[in-house]
XYZ file of N, CA and C in Angstrom:
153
model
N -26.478 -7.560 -15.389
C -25.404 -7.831 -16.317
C -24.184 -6.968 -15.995
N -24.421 -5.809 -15.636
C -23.039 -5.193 -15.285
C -22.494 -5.260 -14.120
N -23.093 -6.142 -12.747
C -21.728 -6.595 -12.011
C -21.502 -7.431 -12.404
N -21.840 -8.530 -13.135
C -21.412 -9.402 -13.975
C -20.039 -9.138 -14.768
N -19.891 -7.848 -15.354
C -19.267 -7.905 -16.368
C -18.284 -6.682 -15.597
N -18.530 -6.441 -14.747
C -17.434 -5.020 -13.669
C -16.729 -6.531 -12.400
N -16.720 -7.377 -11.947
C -16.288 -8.255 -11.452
C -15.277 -9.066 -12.578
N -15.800 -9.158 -13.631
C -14.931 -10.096 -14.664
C -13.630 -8.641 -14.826
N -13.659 -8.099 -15.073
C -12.879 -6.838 -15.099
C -11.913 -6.586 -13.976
N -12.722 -6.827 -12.277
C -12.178 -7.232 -11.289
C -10.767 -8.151 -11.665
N -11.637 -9.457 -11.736
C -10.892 -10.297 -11.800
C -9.754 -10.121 -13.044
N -10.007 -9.548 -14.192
C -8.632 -9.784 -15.498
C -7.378 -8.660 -14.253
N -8.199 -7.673 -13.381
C -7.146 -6.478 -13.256
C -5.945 -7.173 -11.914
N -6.872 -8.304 -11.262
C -5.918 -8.757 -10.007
C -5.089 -10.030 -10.498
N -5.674 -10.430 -11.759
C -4.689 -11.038 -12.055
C -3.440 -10.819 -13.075
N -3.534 -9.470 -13.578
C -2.716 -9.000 -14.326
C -1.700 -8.576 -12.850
N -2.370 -7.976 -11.743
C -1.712 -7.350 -10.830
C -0.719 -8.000 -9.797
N -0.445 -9.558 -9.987
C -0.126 -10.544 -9.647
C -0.688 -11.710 -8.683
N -2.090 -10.619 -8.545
C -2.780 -11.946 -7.056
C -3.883 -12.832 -8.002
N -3.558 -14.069 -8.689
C -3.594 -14.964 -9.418
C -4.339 -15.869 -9.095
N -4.295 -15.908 -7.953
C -5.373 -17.131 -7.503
C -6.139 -16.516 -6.760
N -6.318 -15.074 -5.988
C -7.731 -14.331 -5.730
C -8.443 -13.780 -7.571
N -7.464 -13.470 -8.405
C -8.217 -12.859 -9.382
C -9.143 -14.313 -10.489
N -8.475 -15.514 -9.733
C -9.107 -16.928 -10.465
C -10.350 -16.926 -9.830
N -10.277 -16.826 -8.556
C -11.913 -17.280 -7.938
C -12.729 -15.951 -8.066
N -12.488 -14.943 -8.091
C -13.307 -13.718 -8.571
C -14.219 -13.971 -10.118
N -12.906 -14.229 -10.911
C -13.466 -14.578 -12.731
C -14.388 -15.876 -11.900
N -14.142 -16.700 -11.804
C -15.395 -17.872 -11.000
C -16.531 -17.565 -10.883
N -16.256 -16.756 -10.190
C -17.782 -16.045 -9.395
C -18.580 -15.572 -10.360
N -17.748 -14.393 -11.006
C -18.424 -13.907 -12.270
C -18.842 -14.991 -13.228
N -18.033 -15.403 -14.001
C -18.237 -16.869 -15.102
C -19.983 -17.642 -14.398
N -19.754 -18.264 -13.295
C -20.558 -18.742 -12.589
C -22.291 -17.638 -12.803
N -22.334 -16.558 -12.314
C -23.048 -15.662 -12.508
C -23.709 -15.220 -13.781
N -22.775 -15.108 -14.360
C -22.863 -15.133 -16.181
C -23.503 -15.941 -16.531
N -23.245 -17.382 -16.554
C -24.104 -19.244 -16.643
C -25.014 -18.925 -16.098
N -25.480 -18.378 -14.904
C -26.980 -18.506 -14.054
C -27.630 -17.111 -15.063
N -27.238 -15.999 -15.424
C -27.929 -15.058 -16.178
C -28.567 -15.367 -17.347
N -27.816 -15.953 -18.085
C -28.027 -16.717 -19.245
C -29.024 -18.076 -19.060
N -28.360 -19.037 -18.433
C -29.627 -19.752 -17.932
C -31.113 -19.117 -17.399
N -31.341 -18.180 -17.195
C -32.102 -17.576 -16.512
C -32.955 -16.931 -17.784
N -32.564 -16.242 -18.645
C -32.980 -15.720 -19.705
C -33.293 -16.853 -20.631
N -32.370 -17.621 -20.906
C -33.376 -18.927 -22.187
C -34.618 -19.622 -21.094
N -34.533 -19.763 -19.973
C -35.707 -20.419 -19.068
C -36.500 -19.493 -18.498
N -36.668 -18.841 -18.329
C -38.100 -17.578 -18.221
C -39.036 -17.719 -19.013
N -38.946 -17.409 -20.455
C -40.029 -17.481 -21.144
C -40.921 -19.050 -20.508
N -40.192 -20.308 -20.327
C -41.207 -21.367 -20.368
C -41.883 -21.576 -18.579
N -41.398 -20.668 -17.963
C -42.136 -20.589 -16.867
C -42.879 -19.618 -16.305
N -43.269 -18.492 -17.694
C -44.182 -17.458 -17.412
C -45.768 -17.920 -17.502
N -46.221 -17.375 -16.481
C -47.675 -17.955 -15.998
C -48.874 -17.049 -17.342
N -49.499 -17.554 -17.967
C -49.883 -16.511 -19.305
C -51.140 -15.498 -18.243
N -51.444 -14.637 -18.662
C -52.047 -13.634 -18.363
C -53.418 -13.647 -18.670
């Protein structure tokens, strides 16, 4: 979760900094990453093998 959330940070600082369309596909990456974390956490529980 925290390069997740140190990349989104990335990205708000390069696009405050004027490079706008590198700091768009950075937030991407992150956003993107974020969706697969989250997806990842509600779908675990139903593919844990029981013990």
């Amino acid at each position: 979760m925290r390069p997740i959330l140190f990349l989104l940070c990335v990205a708000f600082l390069l696009a405050a900094g004027g490079f706008v369309s590198i700091g768009m596909a950075v937030g991407f990456v992150a956003f993107f990453g974020l969706g697969a974390f989250i997806t990842w956490l509600v779908l675990n529980p139903f593919f844990k093998r029981p013990q």
